Coordinates of C-alpha atoms in Angstrom, one line a residue:
Chain A
M1 CA -50.4 -4.9 53.3
T2 CA -49.5 -2.1 51.1
F3 CA -47.2 -2.7 48.0
G4 CA -43.9 -1.0 48.4
R5 CA -42.3 1.5 46.2
D6 CA -39.9 -1.0 44.6
R7 CA -42.9 -3.5 43.6
L8 CA -44.9 -0.5 42.0
H9 CA -41.9 1.0 40.1
G10 CA -42.3 -0.7 36.6
S11 CA -46.1 -0.5 36.8
L12 CA -47.0 3.2 37.6
D13 CA -47.8 4.4 34.3
L14 CA -49.9 1.4 33.6
L15 CA -51.6 1.9 36.6
V16 CA -52.4 5.5 36.0
L17 CA -53.4 5.0 32.5
S18 CA -55.7 2.1 33.1
N19 CA -57.2 4.4 35.9
L20 CA -58.0 7.0 33.1
A21 CA -59.5 4.4 30.8
G22 CA -62.8 4.7 32.7
G23 CA -63.1 8.4 31.9
P24 CA -61.4 11.9 32.6
R25 CA -60.0 12.4 36.1
Y26 CA -58.1 14.8 38.1
G27 CA -55.2 14.2 40.2
Y28 CA -56.4 13.8 43.6
Q29 CA -59.2 11.7 42.2
I30 CA -56.8 9.1 40.6
L31 CA -54.9 8.8 44.0
A32 CA -58.4 8.1 45.8
S33 CA -59.5 5.7 43.3
L34 CA -56.3 3.8 43.1
R35 CA -56.3 3.5 46.7
E36 CA -60.0 2.6 47.1
R37 CA -60.0 0.1 44.0
S38 CA -56.7 -1.9 45.4
G39 CA -58.3 -2.2 48.9
G40 CA -55.9 0.4 50.2
R41 CA -52.9 -1.6 49.1
I42 CA -51.8 0.8 46.4
I43 CA -51.2 4.1 47.9
L44 CA -49.3 6.7 45.6
K45 CA -48.2 9.8 47.0
A46 CA -48.9 13.2 45.3
G47 CA -45.1 13.6 44.8
T48 CA -45.2 10.5 42.9
L49 CA -48.3 10.9 41.0
Y50 CA -47.9 14.4 39.3
P51 CA -44.5 14.0 37.8
I52 CA -46.0 10.7 36.1
L53 CA -49.0 12.7 34.9
H54 CA -46.9 15.4 33.4
K55 CA -44.6 12.9 31.8
L56 CA -47.6 11.2 30.2
E57 CA -49.0 14.7 28.8
R58 CA -45.6 15.5 27.4
D59 CA -45.6 12.1 25.6
K60 CA -49.2 13.0 24.5
C61 CA -50.6 9.9 26.1
V62 CA -53.2 12.3 28.0
R63 CA -55.0 15.4 27.2
T64 CA -55.5 18.0 29.9
W65 CA -57.7 20.9 30.4
W66 CA -58.8 23.2 33.3
D67 CA -62.3 23.1 34.5
D68 CA -64.0 24.6 37.5
A69 CA -67.5 23.2 37.0
T70 CA -67.0 20.8 40.0
G71 CA -66.7 23.9 42.3
R72 CA -62.9 23.8 42.2
D73 CA -60.5 24.9 39.6
R74 CA -58.7 21.4 38.6
K75 CA -56.7 20.1 35.9
W76 CA -58.4 17.2 34.0
Y77 CA -56.7 14.2 32.4
A78 CA -58.1 12.2 29.7
L79 CA -56.6 9.3 27.8
T80 CA -55.7 10.0 24.2
E81 CA -55.5 7.3 21.5
R82 CA -51.7 7.1 21.9
G83 CA -52.4 6.5 25.6
R84 CA -54.8 3.9 25.0
K85 CA -52.2 2.1 22.8
R86 CA -49.6 2.7 25.4
M87 CA -51.9 1.3 28.2
E88 CA -52.6 -1.9 26.1
S89 CA -49.0 -2.7 25.2
R90 CA -47.9 -2.1 28.9
A91 CA -50.8 -4.3 30.2
R92 CA -49.6 -6.9 27.9
E93 CA -46.2 -6.6 28.9
W94 CA -47.1 -6.8 32.4
L95 CA -49.5 -9.6 32.1
D96 CA -46.7 -11.5 30.2
Y97 CA -44.2 -10.9 32.8
A98 CA -46.6 -12.0 35.6
A99 CA -47.3 -15.3 33.9
C100 CA -43.8 -15.9 33.3
V101 CA -42.8 -15.3 36.9
R102 CA -45.8 -17.4 37.8
G103 CA -44.5 -20.0 35.7
L104 CA -41.0 -19.7 37.1
L105 CA -42.3 -20.1 40.6
G106 CA -43.9 -23.4 39.6
P107 CA -45.5 -25.5 42.4
L108 CA -45.0 -22.6 44.8
A109 CA -47.3 -20.3 42.9
E110 CA -50.0 -23.1 42.8
R111 CA -49.7 -23.3 46.6
L112 CA -49.6 -19.6 47.6
A113 CA -51.1 -17.3 44.7
P114 CA -54.8 -16.1 44.9
P115 CA -56.8 -16.8 42.0
S116 CA -56.1 -14.3 39.1
P117 CA -58.7 -11.4 38.7
P118 CA -60.6 -11.4 35.6
L119 CA -58.9 -9.6 32.8
D120 CA -61.9 -7.1 32.1
A121 CA -61.4 -5.7 35.4
V122 CA -58.4 -3.5 33.9
G123 CA -59.8 -0.1 33.1
K124 CA -63.0 0.0 35.2
Chain B
M1 CA -56.0 27.7 51.1
H2 CA -53.5 30.4 52.1
N3 CA -50.9 28.7 54.2
V4 CA -47.5 30.2 54.7
E5 CA -46.1 26.6 54.7
F6 CA -47.6 25.7 51.3
E7 CA -46.6 29.0 49.9
A8 CA -43.0 28.6 51.0
Y9 CA -43.2 24.9 49.8
L10 CA -44.2 26.1 46.4
A11 CA -41.7 29.0 46.2
L12 CA -39.0 26.5 46.8
L13 CA -40.3 24.0 44.3
S14 CA -40.4 26.9 41.8
R15 CA -36.9 27.6 42.4
F16 CA -35.8 24.0 41.6
L17 CA -38.0 23.6 38.5
R18 CA -36.1 24.7 35.4
L19 CA -39.3 25.0 33.5
T20 CA -40.9 27.9 32.0
A21 CA -42.9 30.3 33.9
A22 CA -46.2 29.2 32.4
Q23 CA -45.3 25.5 33.3
R24 CA -44.4 26.5 36.8
D25 CA -47.7 28.3 37.1
D26 CA -49.5 25.2 35.9
I27 CA -47.8 23.1 38.4
R28 CA -48.6 25.6 41.1
R29 CA -52.2 25.8 40.2
E30 CA -52.8 22.0 40.1
F31 CA -51.0 21.5 43.4
Q32 CA -53.0 24.3 45.1
A33 CA -56.3 22.4 44.0
H34 CA -55.0 19.1 45.0
L35 CA -54.1 20.3 48.5
D36 CA -57.4 21.9 48.7
D37 CA -59.0 18.5 48.2
A38 CA -56.7 16.5 50.2
L39 CA -56.8 19.1 53.3
E40 CA -60.4 18.6 53.3
A41 CA -60.3 14.8 53.5
E42 CA -57.6 14.9 56.0
M43 CA -59.6 17.2 58.3
A44 CA -62.8 15.1 57.7
K45 CA -60.8 12.2 59.5
G46 CA -60.2 14.5 62.5
L47 CA -56.9 15.9 62.0
T48 CA -56.3 19.4 62.7
R49 CA -55.5 21.9 60.1
E50 CA -51.8 22.0 61.0
Q51 CA -51.4 18.3 61.1
A52 CA -53.1 17.9 57.7
V53 CA -50.8 20.5 56.2
L54 CA -47.7 18.8 57.6
R55 CA -48.9 15.3 56.5
L56 CA -49.5 16.6 52.9
L57 CA -46.4 18.3 52.5
E58 CA -44.9 15.1 53.5
D59 CA -47.0 13.4 50.9
F60 CA -45.4 15.8 48.2
G61 CA -41.9 15.1 49.7
D62 CA -38.6 17.1 49.5
P63 CA -39.1 19.9 46.9
A64 CA -35.7 19.0 45.3
E65 CA -36.5 15.6 44.9
L66 CA -39.9 16.3 43.5
A67 CA -38.5 19.0 41.0
H68 CA -35.9 16.2 39.9
R69 CA -38.9 13.8 39.2
F70 CA -40.6 16.6 37.2
G71 CA -37.4 16.5 35.1
G72 CA -36.5 20.2 36.0
G73 CA -33.8 19.3 38.4
N74 CA -30.2 18.5 37.8
R75 CA -29.6 14.7 37.8
A76 CA -26.6 15.0 39.9
R77 CA -28.6 16.8 42.6
R78 CA -29.1 14.1 45.2
W79 CA -29.1 16.2 48.4
I80 CA -32.2 16.2 50.6
M81 CA -33.7 18.2 53.4
Q82 CA -34.9 15.9 56.1
G83 CA -35.6 15.9 59.5
T84 CA -38.8 15.4 61.6
L85 CA -41.9 16.5 60.2
A86 CA -42.1 19.6 62.0
A87 CA -38.5 20.4 61.5
A88 CA -38.8 19.7 57.6
C89 CA -41.7 22.3 57.6
V90 CA -39.9 25.0 59.4
G91 CA -37.0 24.1 57.3
V92 CA -39.0 24.7 54.1
L93 CA -40.4 27.8 55.6
A94 CA -37.1 29.3 56.5
I95 CA -35.3 28.5 53.4
G96 CA -38.4 29.8 51.4
V97 CA -38.1 33.0 53.3
S98 CA -34.2 33.3 52.8
L99 CA -34.7 33.1 49.3
L100 CA -36.8 36.1 49.2
L101 CA -34.0 38.3 50.8
P102 CA -32.1 40.5 48.6
A103 CA -28.4 39.2 47.6
G104 CA -26.9 41.8 50.1
A105 CA -29.0 40.8 53.2
P106 CA -26.9 41.1 56.2
P107 CA -25.5 37.7 57.7
L108 CA -27.0 36.6 60.8
R109 CA -23.9 36.9 62.7
A110 CA -23.9 40.8 62.5
Q111 CA -26.6 40.7 64.7
D112 CA -24.6 39.4 67.5
G113 CA -24.3 42.4 69.7
A114 CA -20.7 42.0 71.0
V115 CA -19.2 41.4 67.6
A116 CA -21.4 43.9 65.5
V117 CA -20.8 46.8 68.2
A118 CA -17.1 45.9 68.6
R119 CA -16.6 46.1 64.8
A120 CA -14.1 48.8 63.8
P121 CA -13.0 49.9 60.4
Q122 CA -11.8 46.8 58.4
A123 CA -10.0 46.0 55.4
A124 CA -12.2 47.0 52.6
V125 CA -13.4 44.1 50.7
P126 CA -14.5 44.1 47.0
A127 CA -18.2 44.4 46.7
S128 CA -18.7 41.1 45.0
E129 CA -16.6 39.4 47.6
A130 CA -18.6 41.1 50.3
A131 CA -21.9 40.0 48.8
L132 CA -20.7 36.4 48.4
N133 CA -19.7 36.5 51.9
A134 CA -23.0 37.7 53.2
A135 CA -24.7 34.9 51.2
L136 CA -22.7 32.4 52.6
Q137 CA -23.6 33.5 56.2
R138 CA -27.3 32.7 55.6
R139 CA -28.4 29.7 57.9
V140 CA -30.3 26.7 56.9
P141 CA -32.3 24.9 59.5
E142 CA -31.1 21.7 58.3
I143 CA -29.2 20.1 55.5
S144 CA -28.3 16.5 54.7
F145 CA -26.2 15.1 51.8
Q146 CA -26.4 11.3 51.6
E147 CA -23.5 9.8 49.6
A148 CA -23.7 12.7 47.3
P149 CA -20.9 13.7 44.9
L150 CA -18.7 17.1 45.6
D151 CA -20.7 18.6 42.5
S152 CA -24.1 18.3 44.1
V153 CA -22.7 20.2 47.2
R154 CA -21.4 22.8 44.7
A155 CA -24.7 23.0 43.0
W156 CA -26.5 23.5 46.1
V157 CA -24.2 26.3 47.3
A158 CA -24.6 27.8 44.1
E159 CA -28.4 27.6 44.3
M160 CA -28.5 29.1 47.9
T161 CA -26.2 31.7 47.4
Q162 CA -27.0 32.5 44.0
S163 CA -23.7 32.8 43.0
N164 CA -21.1 31.1 40.6
V165 CA -19.5 28.3 42.2
V166 CA -16.7 26.4 40.3
I167 CA -14.5 23.4 41.1
L168 CA -11.0 23.3 39.8
W169 CA -11.5 19.7 38.7
S170 CA -8.2 19.2 37.0
A171 CA -6.6 20.3 40.1
L172 CA -8.4 17.9 42.1
E173 CA -7.5 15.3 39.7
E174 CA -3.8 16.1 40.0
C175 CA -4.2 15.7 43.7
G176 CA -5.7 12.3 43.3
I177 CA -9.2 13.4 44.6
D178 CA -12.1 11.3 43.1
R179 CA -14.9 13.6 41.8
D180 CA -17.2 11.0 42.7
R181 CA -16.1 10.7 46.2
P182 CA -19.5 10.1 48.3
I183 CA -20.0 12.9 50.7
T184 CA -22.4 12.3 53.5
V185 CA -23.1 14.8 56.2
T186 CA -26.1 16.1 58.2
L187 CA -25.9 19.4 60.0
R188 CA -28.7 21.6 61.8
D189 CA -29.0 25.2 62.1
V190 CA -25.6 26.1 60.3
S191 CA -24.7 28.8 57.8
I192 CA -23.8 27.7 54.2
D193 CA -20.3 28.9 54.9
T194 CA -19.8 26.1 57.8
L195 CA -21.5 23.6 55.6
L196 CA -19.1 24.2 53.0
Q197 CA -16.0 24.2 55.4
V198 CA -17.2 20.9 56.9
V199 CA -17.5 19.2 53.6
L200 CA -14.0 20.5 52.5
A201 CA -12.3 19.8 55.6
D202 CA -13.2 16.1 55.2
I203 CA -11.4 15.7 51.7
R204 CA -7.6 15.3 51.6
P205 CA -5.6 17.1 50.6
R206 CA -7.5 19.8 52.2
L207 CA -9.6 21.8 49.7
H208 CA -10.4 25.7 50.2
F209 CA -12.5 28.2 48.6
D210 CA -11.4 31.5 46.9
Y211 CA -13.1 34.3 45.4
I212 CA -12.5 35.8 41.9
D213 CA -14.9 38.8 41.1
N214 CA -18.2 37.1 41.5
V215 CA -17.1 33.6 41.4
L216 CA -16.5 31.3 44.3
V217 CA -13.8 28.7 43.3
I218 CA -13.1 25.6 45.1
G219 CA -9.6 24.0 44.9
P220 CA -6.5 22.8 46.5
A221 CA -4.5 25.2 48.6
E222 CA -1.9 25.9 46.1
R223 CA -4.3 26.6 43.4
T224 CA -5.9 29.4 45.2
R225 CA -4.5 33.0 44.5
L226 CA -2.7 35.0 47.1
V227 CA -4.4 38.4 47.3
V228 CA -3.3 41.5 49.4
R229 CA -5.4 43.1 51.8
A230 CA -4.6 45.9 54.2
Y231 CA -6.4 45.8 57.8
D232 CA -6.7 48.9 59.8
V233 CA -5.6 47.9 63.2
R234 CA -5.2 51.3 65.0
D235 CA -7.8 50.5 67.6
L236 CA -6.0 47.3 68.4
L237 CA -2.8 49.2 69.5
D238 CA -2.4 51.2 72.5
D239 CA -1.4 54.5 71.1
S240 CA -4.1 55.4 68.9
G241 CA -2.5 58.1 66.8
P242 CA -3.6 58.8 63.1
A243 CA -3.8 56.1 60.9
P244 CA -4.6 55.7 57.2
Q245 CA -7.9 54.7 55.7
A246 CA -7.9 50.8 55.1
A247 CA -7.8 50.3 51.4
A248 CA -8.0 47.0 49.3
P249 CA -7.1 45.5 47.2
A250 CA -4.1 47.4 47.7
E251 CA -0.8 47.6 46.0
R252 CA 1.9 45.5 47.6
P253 CA 3.9 48.2 49.5
D254 CA 7.4 48.4 49.8
E255 CA 7.7 46.5 52.8
Q256 CA 11.4 47.0 53.8
D257 CA 11.3 50.7 54.1
Q258 CA 7.6 51.5 55.1
A259 CA 7.3 48.7 57.7
L260 CA 10.0 50.3 59.7
E261 CA 7.7 53.3 60.5
S262 CA 5.6 51.0 62.7
D263 CA 8.0 48.4 63.8
T264 CA 7.4 48.6 67.5
P265 CA 7.3 45.6 69.9
E266 CA 3.5 46.0 70.1
V267 CA 3.1 45.7 66.4
R268 CA 5.5 42.7 66.2
R269 CA 3.4 41.0 68.7
L270 CA 0.4 41.6 66.6
L271 CA 2.0 40.3 63.5
G272 CA 3.4 37.3 65.6
L273 CA 0.1 36.6 67.0
V274 CA -1.6 36.4 63.5
T275 CA 1.4 34.3 62.0
D276 CA 1.4 31.9 65.0
T277 CA -2.5 31.3 65.1
V278 CA -3.8 31.7 61.6
Y279 CA -2.7 28.7 59.3
P280 CA 1.1 29.0 60.5
D281 CA 2.3 27.0 57.5
T282 CA 1.3 29.6 55.0
W283 CA 3.5 32.5 56.0
E284 CA 6.9 33.0 54.6
N285 CA 8.7 32.4 58.1
N286 CA 7.3 28.9 58.0
G287 CA 8.2 28.3 54.4
G288 CA 4.8 29.5 53.0
M289 CA 4.0 32.1 50.6
G290 CA 2.2 34.3 52.6
T291 CA 3.6 37.8 53.8
I292 CA 2.4 40.2 56.8
R293 CA 3.8 43.7 57.2
A294 CA 2.9 46.7 59.2
F295 CA 2.5 50.1 57.6
R296 CA 1.8 52.8 60.2
K297 CA -1.3 51.5 62.1
A298 CA -2.4 49.2 59.2
I299 CA -1.2 45.7 58.4
V300 CA -0.9 44.4 55.0
V301 CA -1.4 40.8 54.2
R302 CA -0.7 39.0 51.2
N303 CA -2.2 35.5 51.6
H304 CA -5.0 33.2 50.3
A305 CA -8.5 34.3 50.4
W306 CA -9.1 31.6 53.1
V307 CA -6.4 32.8 55.4
H308 CA -7.7 36.4 54.9
R309 CA -11.0 35.2 56.2
E310 CA -9.4 33.7 59.5
V311 CA -7.3 37.1 59.8
R312 CA -10.4 39.0 59.7
D313 CA -11.9 36.8 62.3
L314 CA -9.3 36.9 64.5
L315 CA -9.1 40.7 64.4
E316 CA -12.8 40.8 65.1
Q317 CA -12.3 38.5 68.0
L318 CA -9.4 40.8 69.5
R319 CA -11.8 43.7 69.2
A320 CA -14.5 42.0 70.7
A321 CA -12.3 41.1 73.6
G322 CA -11.6 44.7 73.8
A323 CA -7.9 44.7 74.3
P324 CA -4.8 45.3 72.3
A325 CA -2.9 42.4 71.4
R326 CA -0.5 41.3 74.2

C-alpha cells in the first residue's frame, strides 16, 4: 500500500534531503530512488518533488549545477552543510514524533507495529 | 523530446510562474530532462508515446497548481482545469495556443457564417472595449472552480484576457455580498464571457461588468455607468434611405426634436422591441434610467454597458433573421 499525500506531507523535505545524503542526484533519480527504496510505497509526483527541490535550493540546503556528462543535460542537487543540519534536525523531530505516537498507541502499537528499521538506514 | 503537448504545458506554466526569465528557463530545462528520462522509462514498460506523455503530464499536474507550489502563483488562485486525461491534455494545448494569439484575435463567433455575413455597420465601439470584447470571446475547453472566491475568478479572467479586471469590493459589501463567498462551477467548451456571466448570474444581487477604457469593472447594476451608443439600423428598416454613419461614443442628442424625424410606426416598433426584450427594467418607461431614441435611421441608446451588449446581440439576431422588425 502506498502512503497518501496527507501522511507524507510533513516529512517530504526530510525524505528528499536524506535521499541526497547518499550523494548528488538529479530529480528523476530522486523519485526513482525513493520509490525503489520504499518498496514502491512512497511515490512522489514530479509536480510535488520539483517545488520542494527549488525551495531547498532557495534555502541554501542544496547546491545545484548543470552537467551533461551522463548523456543528458541535467540539473544535479547536492546537500550543503546547512542541508545536512536541517536533515538531522528534521530526522530527530520525526523520530521523536513517531516514538511519541507509538507511546500513545500503547498496547495497540505493540500488537500491530512492524519492528523499527535500524537508524543507520537513514541516508543510505 | 519535442512534443507539442509538453511545449504547450511549459508555455502555460511559464505564464503562471511569476519568476525571472532565468528562473523560468531553469525550470523549463530541468523539466525537459525529467520528461526525457521518464518518457524512456514509461515507453520501456510498453506504453505508447502518446500514453506516456499523457501520464507524465498528469504527473506534473495542473500548471496553475504547480506554479502555485513553486511559489510563483497568487495564493488566492485556487481554480483548476481538470477533466479526463485526454481532455486535460487537449485543454492545455488549446489554451497554450490561445495564449499565443494577439490580443485582437477575432472571436470564434465571428466565424459563424450566418451571423458574420449578416453583420452590418454597427455602433462604433471604442478600440479598448472592442479588444476586451474579443478577448472575452476566446473559448476554453474546460474550466472548473471549486469553492473559489470571486477574486480568483477575477484573477483568472484577467490572466486569460490579458486585461485589467477590477471588482468594486466596497459596492459589493454595501449590497451584503461576502467577498469569500465560494464559487463552484465546471463548464466545458465555453467562452470566457459565458463563464463570467454564469458566475455573476449566480450572485444576488446580480453583478454585471462594465468597461472603462481598458479596464473591465465588476459591480452591482447601479454602480455601472450609463454610456451612450448610436446604432445604425437602416438595414433593419424597410425604407433604406440615406442614414448617418454610426458614431459612438456619441453626444446625447436633443431627443425631443431630432427623434421626431424618424418617429414612424416602424421605428417605434423597433424601439419597443428593444425595451420590451432587453432588460426591460432598465428603461425609463419602466422606471429605469436607460433611454432610447431614434435619430434618422440610427437609434441612440443610453444605458449600462451590459445592456448595450444585449442590444447589440438583438440587432445582430434581427439581421441574421434577415427581416425588418415587425
